[in-house]
Every structure is written in structure tokens, then in C-alpha cells.
């Protein structure tokens, strides 16, 4: 093989990510892109993030993980939400965003553009084709067309058939929780976590509360009030995880000190895998952390905090991996009954643990990277 061919094969790919975080978007899209970026970086590829500097952006977090970024300007005035649409998430028109993003891509030799944004679709992606070699779309809605070479939807119940009319015939589809994007520390903790949960009897002593990095509805406070009203909760150890941008963080911290509970509030946690492995039960949202909990066999009382989480939650409930919680405004009233039932019958926890662990093995990010490398 000529030396210049060998050299080309040894060169890493240039990957650009287009994803946003904001108070109205949450942090999940950027965080799962960071997970994929970590896997790509470990394989020798270079990653760059393009994010609009909305209120609640995570550009500093991305920098802290070692990646270069381009901050697109925030909108002067946030667009009003329209029912059934995520267009307002961009803060600008799709045409303006395409112009801004293409200008960044043209200054870089982009092998793959990774798009994780509910406000972007095939029309925007087609405008990027002249500035990159391949397009990977990360989605979990299956509600709009995409112009992509590879599509990833890590929803447990998702099937390739759900996207056949929405992507080009040549596009490759990775659907289902086998492709869930998890950091390697979750796979590393998996065996020990599952072994601990297999012991007799299953204890319920520690609870991990994680309602999303932003938790715009302050579901965390409702959960804490429900825990405080639960008979026997005084013997439980409760850990609350929140993002530093969460608007209700101060109130939750004050509330945790006023309740007759053993509560610790942690902010911007870096070692979530260890916290999950050590917890006996999670109370959490149906976002990206759902797959992390499954990998470690962590039983979960799950809340649906946005319409786009409903399919994930219903699929996990049908699989027996979680029990669903009611609406946020009913959490405090309904949580005591559910928890007291689990305290009285811990076999329910073991059942959820087994079902959850069967859905995700922690190798999804590696599979996605290998697919991208094969297609390049």
C-alpha cells in the first residue's frame, strides 16, 4: 500500500456537531452529543461544536470537556412557541441558522456533520451538503424529513420502518436502545451494579432524584415534598442532581434543608455512573439519562416532563423497566403511595432492574463510531 494511502487512513475524521442547550430546550441534546464526541475523540477523531449562545447554553461545559466551539449569536428576541412545532428552539429562522452554520463548516474540512436539533430538518440539512461530506442526524421524534447519510434514534421501541419515508433510500438507520449513546463509565460499572441488585433481599435505602439538567417546571421540588410525606422516608438517603443552569436550583437547595429528610443536592455531577450504581431507586425524567439507568439496572419512577419524552416513557413502561409518575402538579400527592408500595414489596424493584438491564448494554456509542468510520 502506498505511504500516502496509509497516511490518509491514519488521519482522524473531522466532525462538527450542531446542537443547542437552553432553558427552553434543556441540556440533553448537547450532553448526548458530548458522549458521542468523547467516543470519537478516543478513536482519534477531531470534534468541534457549533452552538447558539442561548440563555442556558453549555459552551463552557463543552470547553471543559476539551472541545473547540463556535458560538453563534443569540437571537435578539425569542420567538413565540407554536403548538406542535419546535421551530422557536432555534431563536432565529432556519435560513439564518443555515447561513451561520455553513460559514463555520466552510472554514473547516468537515467529514461528518452531526445534527441533534428538533428545529432542523431536511431543508436545512440539504443546505449543508456543500460544506460537509456526510450528515448524521440524531433524532427521537420521527416527525419530519431528513437529508442524511446516517440516522440514529436510540428510543427502545423505535423501528427503522418509522423513518423509511422520512430519509433518502441510501440512508443507514440505527434504531433502538442497542445504539444508546452512553459514556464508557456506565459499561464499566454495569457488572458490579447488576451483581449488587441481584442480592436477596433487594434493599430500598438510597434514592437518586434527577429531573433533567434544567427542570424548568421545578419537578424536583414536588418530588422532595412527596418524599417528605412518605411514611418511612426518614430512613432513606436522598441525592438530588441538578444542572448549574437550572432556574429553581436555589429554591431546591433551600427546600432540601427545611425538610425532615436526609437530602444532598449535587450540581453539575461528573460521575453520574457511580451515583446510579450506588442508588437503589431513581426518580427521574424520561430524557437521555433513561438509557444510563437501564444500563445499570436502576429501577425508576419516571416522569414525563415534555411531550417528546412520552414515547420513551411508554416504551420503558411496557417493557417493565419503569413505573410512570403522574403530571408534575400531582407528584407530591401521588409519590407517597407509590414509594410505600415499593418499600412494602421490594421484589418490584428487582423486577424493574432485570427488565431495564436487558434493554441497554452500554456499547451503543462504540457501534455508532464504528458505523461512521465504515461509511467514511
CSV table of C-alpha atoms in Angstrom, one decimal:
chain,number,residue,atom,x,y,z
A,1,UNK,CA,0.0,0.0,0.0
A,2,UNK,CA,1.5,3.4,-1.0
A,3,UNK,CA,2.6,5.5,2.0
A,4,UNK,CA,0.2,8.4,1.2
A,5,UNK,CA,-2.8,6.0,1.3
A,6,UNK,CA,-1.6,4.7,4.7
A,7,UNK,CA,-1.2,8.2,6.0
A,8,UNK,CA,-4.7,9.1,4.9
A,9,UNK,CA,-6.1,6.1,6.7
A,10,UNK,CA,-4.3,7.1,9.9
A,11,UNK,CA,-5.7,10.6,9.8
A,12,UNK,CA,-8.7,11.2,12.1
A,13,UNK,CA,-12.0,12.4,10.8
A,14,UNK,CA,-13.1,16.0,11.3
A,15,UNK,CA,-16.5,16.0,13.0
A,16,UNK,CA,-18.7,19.1,13.5
A,17,UNK,CA,-21.7,19.0,15.9
A,18,UNK,CA,-24.7,21.3,15.6
A,19,UNK,CA,-26.7,21.2,18.8
A,20,UNK,CA,-28.1,23.6,21.3
A,21,UNK,CA,-28.9,23.8,25.0
A,22,UNK,CA,-31.2,26.5,26.5
A,23,UNK,CA,-33.6,27.0,29.3
A,24,UNK,CA,-36.5,26.1,26.9
A,25,UNK,CA,-34.5,23.2,25.3
A,26,UNK,CA,-32.8,21.6,28.2
A,27,UNK,CA,-29.3,20.0,28.2
A,28,UNK,CA,-29.9,16.5,26.8
A,29,UNK,CA,-29.1,17.2,23.1
A,30,UNK,CA,-25.7,18.7,23.8
A,31,UNK,CA,-24.9,16.1,26.5
A,32,UNK,CA,-25.6,13.1,24.2
A,33,UNK,CA,-23.5,14.8,21.5
A,34,UNK,CA,-20.7,15.1,24.0
A,35,UNK,CA,-20.9,11.4,24.7
A,36,UNK,CA,-20.6,10.7,21.0
A,37,UNK,CA,-17.7,13.2,20.8
A,38,UNK,CA,-15.9,11.5,23.6
A,39,UNK,CA,-16.1,8.2,21.8
A,40,UNK,CA,-15.0,9.7,18.5
A,41,UNK,CA,-12.1,11.5,20.2
A,42,UNK,CA,-11.0,8.3,21.9
A,43,UNK,CA,-10.9,6.8,18.4
A,44,UNK,CA,-8.6,9.5,17.2
A,45,UNK,CA,-11.1,11.9,15.5
A,46,UNK,CA,-11.4,15.7,16.0
A,47,UNK,CA,-14.6,17.2,17.2
A,48,UNK,CA,-15.9,20.8,17.0
A,49,UNK,CA,-19.2,22.1,18.4
A,50,UNK,CA,-21.4,24.8,16.8
A,51,UNK,CA,-23.9,26.1,19.4
A,52,UNK,CA,-26.1,29.2,19.5
A,53,UNK,CA,-25.4,31.2,22.7
A,54,UNK,CA,-28.9,31.0,24.1
A,55,UNK,CA,-29.6,31.6,27.7
A,56,UNK,CA,-28.7,28.3,29.4
A,57,UNK,CA,-26.1,27.3,26.8
A,58,UNK,CA,-23.4,24.8,27.7
A,59,UNK,CA,-20.5,26.2,25.8
A,60,UNK,CA,-18.4,26.4,29.0
A,61,UNK,CA,-19.2,22.7,29.7
A,62,UNK,CA,-18.1,21.8,26.2
A,63,UNK,CA,-14.9,23.7,26.6
A,64,UNK,CA,-14.3,21.9,29.9
A,65,UNK,CA,-14.5,18.6,28.1
A,66,UNK,CA,-11.7,19.7,25.8
A,67,UNK,CA,-13.5,20.6,22.6
A,68,UNK,CA,-13.3,23.7,20.4
A,69,UNK,CA,-16.5,25.6,19.8
A,70,UNK,CA,-18.1,28.3,17.7
A,71,UNK,CA,-20.7,30.3,19.5
A,72,UNK,CA,-23.5,31.5,17.1
A,73,UNK,CA,-25.1,34.8,18.2
A,74,UNK,CA,-28.2,34.6,20.3
A,75,UNK,CA,-31.5,35.9,19.0
A,76,UNK,CA,-32.4,39.5,20.0
A,77,UNK,CA,-35.9,38.3,20.8
A,78,UNK,CA,-37.0,34.8,21.4
A,79,UNK,CA,-39.7,33.6,19.0
A,80,UNK,CA,-43.1,32.6,20.5
A,81,UNK,CA,-43.7,28.8,20.7
A,82,UNK,CA,-46.2,27.3,18.2
A,83,UNK,CA,-48.2,24.2,19.2
A,84,UNK,CA,-46.7,21.1,17.6
A,85,UNK,CA,-43.6,22.8,16.4
A,86,UNK,CA,-40.0,23.2,17.7
A,87,UNK,CA,-39.1,26.0,15.3
A,88,UNK,CA,-38.8,28.5,18.1
A,89,UNK,CA,-35.9,26.5,19.6
A,90,UNK,CA,-33.5,28.0,17.1
A,91,UNK,CA,-34.2,31.6,18.2
A,92,UNK,CA,-33.6,32.6,14.5
A,93,UNK,CA,-35.0,31.5,11.2
A,94,UNK,CA,-33.8,28.2,9.8
A,95,UNK,CA,-32.4,30.1,6.8
A,96,UNK,CA,-30.3,32.3,9.0
A,97,UNK,CA,-29.1,29.3,11.0
A,98,UNK,CA,-28.1,27.5,7.9
A,99,UNK,CA,-26.1,30.6,6.7
A,100,UNK,CA,-24.4,30.9,10.1
A,101,UNK,CA,-23.6,27.2,10.3
A,102,UNK,CA,-22.4,26.8,6.7
A,103,UNK,CA,-20.0,29.7,7.2
A,104,UNK,CA,-18.4,27.7,10.1
A,105,UNK,CA,-18.3,24.5,8.1
A,106,UNK,CA,-16.6,26.1,5.1
A,107,UNK,CA,-13.7,27.2,7.4
A,108,UNK,CA,-13.2,23.6,8.4
A,109,UNK,CA,-12.6,20.3,6.5
A,110,UNK,CA,-15.7,18.6,7.7
A,111,UNK,CA,-16.1,14.9,7.2
A,112,UNK,CA,-19.2,14.5,9.2
A,113,UNK,CA,-21.8,17.0,10.4
A,114,UNK,CA,-23.8,15.6,13.4
A,115,UNK,CA,-27.2,17.3,13.8
A,116,UNK,CA,-29.1,17.0,17.0
A,117,UNK,CA,-31.9,19.6,17.0
A,118,UNK,CA,-35.7,19.2,16.9
A,119,UNK,CA,-35.9,22.6,14.9
A,120,UNK,CA,-33.9,21.3,12.0
A,121,UNK,CA,-35.0,19.1,9.1
A,122,UNK,CA,-34.2,18.0,5.6
A,123,UNK,CA,-34.4,21.6,4.1
A,124,UNK,CA,-31.7,22.8,6.5
A,125,UNK,CA,-29.6,19.7,6.1
A,126,UNK,CA,-29.7,19.9,2.3
A,127,UNK,CA,-28.1,23.4,2.6
A,128,UNK,CA,-25.2,21.8,4.5
A,129,UNK,CA,-24.3,19.3,1.8
A,130,UNK,CA,-21.9,21.6,0.0
A,131,UNK,CA,-19.9,22.1,3.3
A,132,UNK,CA,-19.5,18.6,4.6
A,133,UNK,CA,-19.0,15.0,3.3
A,134,UNK,CA,-21.6,13.2,5.4
A,135,UNK,CA,-24.6,14.0,7.7
A,136,UNK,CA,-25.6,12.1,10.8
A,137,UNK,CA,-28.9,13.1,12.3
A,138,UNK,CA,-29.7,12.2,15.9
A,139,UNK,CA,-33.5,12.2,16.4
A,140,UNK,CA,-36.2,10.6,18.5
A,141,UNK,CA,-39.4,12.1,17.1
A,142,UNK,CA,-39.7,10.6,13.6
A,143,UNK,CA,-42.0,13.6,12.8
A,144,UNK,CA,-40.1,15.3,9.9
A,145,UNK,CA,-38.0,14.5,6.8
A,146,UNK,CA,-34.2,14.4,7.0
A,147,UNK,CA,-31.5,14.6,4.3
A,148,UNK,CA,-28.8,12.4,5.9
A,149,UNK,CA,-26.5,9.5,5.3
A,150,UNK,CA,-27.0,8.1,8.8
A,151,UNK,CA,-29.8,8.5,11.3
A,152,UNK,CA,-29.6,7.5,15.0
A,153,UNK,CA,-32.8,7.1,17.1
A,154,UNK,CA,-32.0,5.4,20.4
A,155,UNK,CA,-35.6,5.0,21.6
A,156,UNK,CA,-36.3,1.5,22.8
A,157,UNK,CA,-39.4,0.9,20.7
A,158,UNK,CA,-38.2,2.7,17.6
A,159,UNK,CA,-38.1,0.7,14.3
A,160,UNK,CA,-36.4,1.5,11.0
A,161,UNK,CA,-39.8,1.4,9.4
A,162,UNK,CA,-40.7,4.6,11.3
A,163,UNK,CA,-38.2,6.5,9.2
A,164,UNK,CA,-38.3,4.9,5.8
A,165,UNK,CA,-40.5,7.6,4.3
A,166,UNK,CA,-38.5,10.4,6.0
A,167,UNK,CA,-34.9,9.8,4.8
A,168,UNK,CA,-33.2,9.0,1.5
A,169,UNK,CA,-33.3,5.4,0.4
A,170,UNK,CA,-29.5,5.3,0.7
A,171,UNK,CA,-29.5,6.4,4.4
A,172,UNK,CA,-28.5,3.9,7.0
A,173,UNK,CA,-30.7,3.7,10.1
A,174,UNK,CA,-29.6,2.8,13.7
A,175,UNK,CA,-32.8,2.4,15.7
A,176,UNK,CA,-33.4,1.1,19.2
A,177,UNK,CA,-31.7,1.2,22.5
A,178,UNK,CA,-28.8,-1.0,21.4
A,179,UNK,CA,-27.4,2.2,19.9
A,180,UNK,CA,-28.0,4.3,23.0
A,181,UNK,CA,-25.2,6.8,23.5
A,182,UNK,CA,-23.6,6.2,26.9
A,183,UNK,CA,-20.2,7.2,28.3
A,184,UNK,CA,-17.8,4.2,28.8
A,185,UNK,CA,-18.0,4.6,32.6
A,186,UNK,CA,-21.6,3.2,32.5
A,187,UNK,CA,-20.4,0.0,30.8
A,188,UNK,CA,-17.5,-0.2,33.3
A,189,UNK,CA,-19.9,0.0,36.2
A,190,UNK,CA,-22.6,-2.4,34.7
A,191,UNK,CA,-21.4,-5.7,36.0
A,192,UNK,CA,-20.9,-4.6,39.6
A,193,UNK,CA,-24.2,-2.7,39.6
A,194,UNK,CA,-26.2,-5.6,38.4
A,195,UNK,CA,-24.5,-8.0,40.8
A,196,UNK,CA,-25.4,-5.8,43.7
A,197,UNK,CA,-29.0,-5.7,42.7
A,198,UNK,CA,-29.2,-9.5,42.4
A,199,UNK,CA,-28.7,-9.9,46.2
A,200,UNK,CA,-31.5,-11.1,48.5
A,201,UNK,CA,-33.4,-9.1,49.7
A,202,UNK,CA,-33.4,-6.0,47.4
A,203,UNK,CA,-32.8,-3.0,49.7
A,204,UNK,CA,-34.5,0.4,49.3
A,205,UNK,CA,-32.2,2.7,51.2
A,206,UNK,CA,-30.9,5.2,48.7
A,207,UNK,CA,-32.9,7.3,46.1
A,208,UNK,CA,-31.4,9.3,43.3
A,209,UNK,CA,-33.5,12.2,42.0
A,210,UNK,CA,-32.7,13.6,38.6
A,211,UNK,CA,-35.4,15.5,36.7
A,212,UNK,CA,-33.2,16.9,34.0
A,213,UNK,CA,-30.4,19.4,33.8
A,214,UNK,CA,-32.8,22.4,33.6
A,215,UNK,CA,-36.0,21.1,35.2
A,216,UNK,CA,-37.9,24.2,34.1
A,217,UNK,CA,-41.1,23.0,35.8
A,218,UNK,CA,-39.4,22.5,39.2
A,219,UNK,CA,-40.5,18.9,39.3
A,220,UNK,CA,-37.6,18.3,41.8
A,221,UNK,CA,-39.3,20.3,44.5
A,222,UNK,CA,-42.5,18.4,44.0
A,223,UNK,CA,-40.6,15.1,44.3
A,224,UNK,CA,-39.0,16.3,47.6
A,225,UNK,CA,-42.3,17.3,49.0
A,226,UNK,CA,-43.7,13.9,48.1
A,227,UNK,CA,-40.8,12.1,49.7
A,228,UNK,CA,-41.2,14.1,52.9
A,229,UNK,CA,-44.9,12.9,53.0
A,230,UNK,CA,-43.9,9.3,52.6
A,231,UNK,CA,-44.2,7.0,55.6
A,232,UNK,CA,-40.8,5.5,56.3
A,233,UNK,CA,-38.9,8.0,54.2
A,234,UNK,CA,-37.0,9.3,57.2
A,235,UNK,CA,-34.7,6.2,56.9
A,236,UNK,CA,-33.9,6.9,53.2
A,237,UNK,CA,-30.8,8.7,51.9
A,238,UNK,CA,-31.8,11.0,49.0
A,239,UNK,CA,-29.4,12.5,46.4
A,240,UNK,CA,-30.6,15.2,44.1
A,241,UNK,CA,-28.7,16.0,40.9
A,242,UNK,CA,-29.3,19.3,39.1
A,243,UNK,CA,-27.6,21.4,36.4
A,244,UNK,CA,-25.9,24.7,37.3
A,245,UNK,CA,-28.2,26.5,34.9
A,246,UNK,CA,-31.4,25.1,36.5
A,247,UNK,CA,-33.6,28.2,37.3
A,248,UNK,CA,-35.0,26.6,40.5
A,249,UNK,CA,-31.7,25.4,41.9
A,250,UNK,CA,-31.6,27.9,44.8
A,251,UNK,CA,-35.2,27.0,45.8
A,252,UNK,CA,-34.5,23.3,45.8
A,253,UNK,CA,-31.4,23.8,47.9
A,254,UNK,CA,-33.4,25.8,50.5
A,255,UNK,CA,-36.2,23.3,50.4
A,256,UNK,CA,-33.8,20.3,51.0
A,257,UNK,CA,-32.6,21.9,54.2
A,258,UNK,CA,-36.1,22.6,55.5
A,259,UNK,CA,-37.5,19.0,55.1
A,260,UNK,CA,-37.1,16.2,57.6
A,261,UNK,CA,-35.2,14.2,55.0
A,262,UNK,CA,-31.6,13.2,54.5
A,263,UNK,CA,-31.0,15.1,51.3
A,264,UNK,CA,-27.9,16.1,49.4
A,265,UNK,CA,-28.1,18.4,46.4
A,266,UNK,CA,-25.3,17.9,43.8
A,267,UNK,CA,-24.7,20.3,40.9
A,268,UNK,CA,-23.1,19.5,37.5
A,269,UNK,CA,-22.1,16.0,38.5
A,270,UNK,CA,-19.3,14.4,36.5
A,271,UNK,CA,-19.6,10.8,37.9
A,272,UNK,CA,-23.2,10.0,37.3
A,273,UNK,CA,-22.4,6.4,36.7
A,274,UNK,CA,-21.2,5.8,40.3
A,275,UNK,CA,-24.2,7.6,41.7
A,276,UNK,CA,-26.6,5.5,39.7
A,277,UNK,CA,-24.7,2.3,40.5
A,278,UNK,CA,-25.0,3.0,44.3
A,279,UNK,CA,-28.6,4.0,44.2
A,280,UNK,CA,-31.5,1.6,44.9
A,281,UNK,CA,-34.2,3.6,43.1
A,282,UNK,CA,-34.2,6.6,40.7
A,283,UNK,CA,-36.9,9.2,40.4
A,284,UNK,CA,-36.3,10.8,37.1
A,285,UNK,CA,-37.4,12.3,33.8
A,286,UNK,CA,-37.7,10.3,30.5
A,287,UNK,CA,-34.7,12.1,28.9
A,288,UNK,CA,-31.3,10.8,27.9
A,289,UNK,CA,-30.5,9.6,31.4
A,290,UNK,CA,-33.2,6.9,31.0
A,291,UNK,CA,-30.7,4.8,29.0
A,292,UNK,CA,-28.0,5.3,31.6
A,293,UNK,CA,-30.3,4.0,34.3
A,294,UNK,CA,-31.2,1.0,32.2
A,295,UNK,CA,-27.6,0.1,31.6
A,296,UNK,CA,-27.0,-0.1,35.3
A,297,UNK,CA,-30.3,-1.9,36.0
A,298,UNK,CA,-31.5,1.1,38.2
A,299,UNK,CA,-35.3,0.8,38.9
A,300,UNK,CA,-37.0,4.1,38.1
A,301,UNK,CA,-40.2,6.0,38.9
A,302,UNK,CA,-40.3,8.0,35.7
A,303,UNK,CA,-41.9,11.4,35.0
A,304,UNK,CA,-42.9,12.7,31.5
A,305,UNK,CA,-41.9,16.4,31.6
A,306,UNK,CA,-42.3,17.1,27.8
A,307,UNK,CA,-44.4,15.6,25.0
A,308,UNK,CA,-41.3,14.4,23.2
A,309,UNK,CA,-40.5,12.1,26.2
A,310,UNK,CA,-43.8,10.3,26.1
A,311,UNK,CA,-42.8,7.6,23.6
A,312,UNK,CA,-39.6,6.7,25.5
A,313,UNK,CA,-41.6,6.5,28.8
A,314,UNK,CA,-44.4,4.4,27.4
A,315,UNK,CA,-41.9,2.0,25.8
A,316,UNK,CA,-40.0,1.6,29.0
A,317,UNK,CA,-43.2,1.1,31.0
A,318,UNK,CA,-44.4,-1.6,28.5
A,319,UNK,CA,-41.0,-3.3,28.9
A,320,UNK,CA,-41.4,-3.4,32.7
A,321,UNK,CA,-38.3,-1.2,33.2
A,322,UNK,CA,-40.1,1.7,34.9
A,323,UNK,CA,-43.2,2.8,36.7
A,324,UNK,CA,-44.7,6.0,35.4
A,325,UNK,CA,-45.5,9.0,37.6
A,326,UNK,CA,-48.4,11.4,37.0
A,327,UNK,CA,-48.2,15.0,35.9
A,328,UNK,CA,-45.9,17.4,37.7
A,329,UNK,CA,-48.6,19.1,39.7
A,330,UNK,CA,-49.7,15.7,41.1
A,331,UNK,CA,-46.3,14.4,42.0
A,332,UNK,CA,-46.2,15.4,45.6
A,333,UNK,CA,-49.7,13.8,46.3
A,334,UNK,CA,-49.1,10.6,44.4
A,335,UNK,CA,-45.5,9.8,45.2
A,336,UNK,CA,-46.1,8.6,48.8
A,337,UNK,CA,-48.4,5.8,47.8
A,338,UNK,CA,-46.0,4.5,45.1
A,339,UNK,CA,-43.0,4.6,47.4
A,340,UNK,CA,-44.8,3.0,50.3
A,341,UNK,CA,-45.8,0.2,47.9
A,342,UNK,CA,-42.1,-0.3,46.9
A,343,UNK,CA,-41.0,-0.3,50.5
A,344,UNK,CA,-43.5,-3.0,51.3
A,345,UNK,CA,-42.8,-5.1,48.2
A,346,UNK,CA,-39.1,-4.6,47.1
A,347,UNK,CA,-39.5,-7.5,44.6
A,348,UNK,CA,-41.0,-4.9,42.3
A,349,UNK,CA,-37.6,-3.2,42.3
A,350,UNK,CA,-35.8,-6.4,41.3
A,351,UNK,CA,-38.3,-7.0,38.5
A,352,UNK,CA,-37.7,-3.5,37.1
A,353,UNK,CA,-34.0,-3.9,37.4
A,354,UNK,CA,-33.9,-7.1,35.4
A,355,UNK,CA,-36.1,-5.6,32.7
A,356,UNK,CA,-34.2,-2.4,32.4
A,357,UNK,CA,-30.8,-4.1,32.2
A,358,UNK,CA,-31.9,-6.2,29.3
A,359,UNK,CA,-32.6,-3.1,27.1
A,360,UNK,CA,-29.1,-1.4,27.1
A,361,UNK,CA,-25.7,-2.9,27.4
A,362,UNK,CA,-23.6,0.3,27.2
A,363,UNK,CA,-21.9,-0.3,23.8
A,364,UNK,CA,-24.0,2.0,21.7
A,365,UNK,CA,-21.5,4.8,21.3
A,366,UNK,CA,-18.9,2.4,20.1
A,367,UNK,CA,-21.3,0.9,17.5
A,368,UNK,CA,-22.1,4.4,16.2
A,369,UNK,CA,-18.4,5.3,15.9
A,370,UNK,CA,-17.7,2.1,14.0
A,371,UNK,CA,-20.5,2.8,11.6
A,372,UNK,CA,-19.3,6.4,10.9
A,373,UNK,CA,-15.8,5.1,10.3
A,374,UNK,CA,-17.0,2.4,8.0
A,375,UNK,CA,-19.1,4.9,5.9
A,376,UNK,CA,-16.3,7.5,5.7
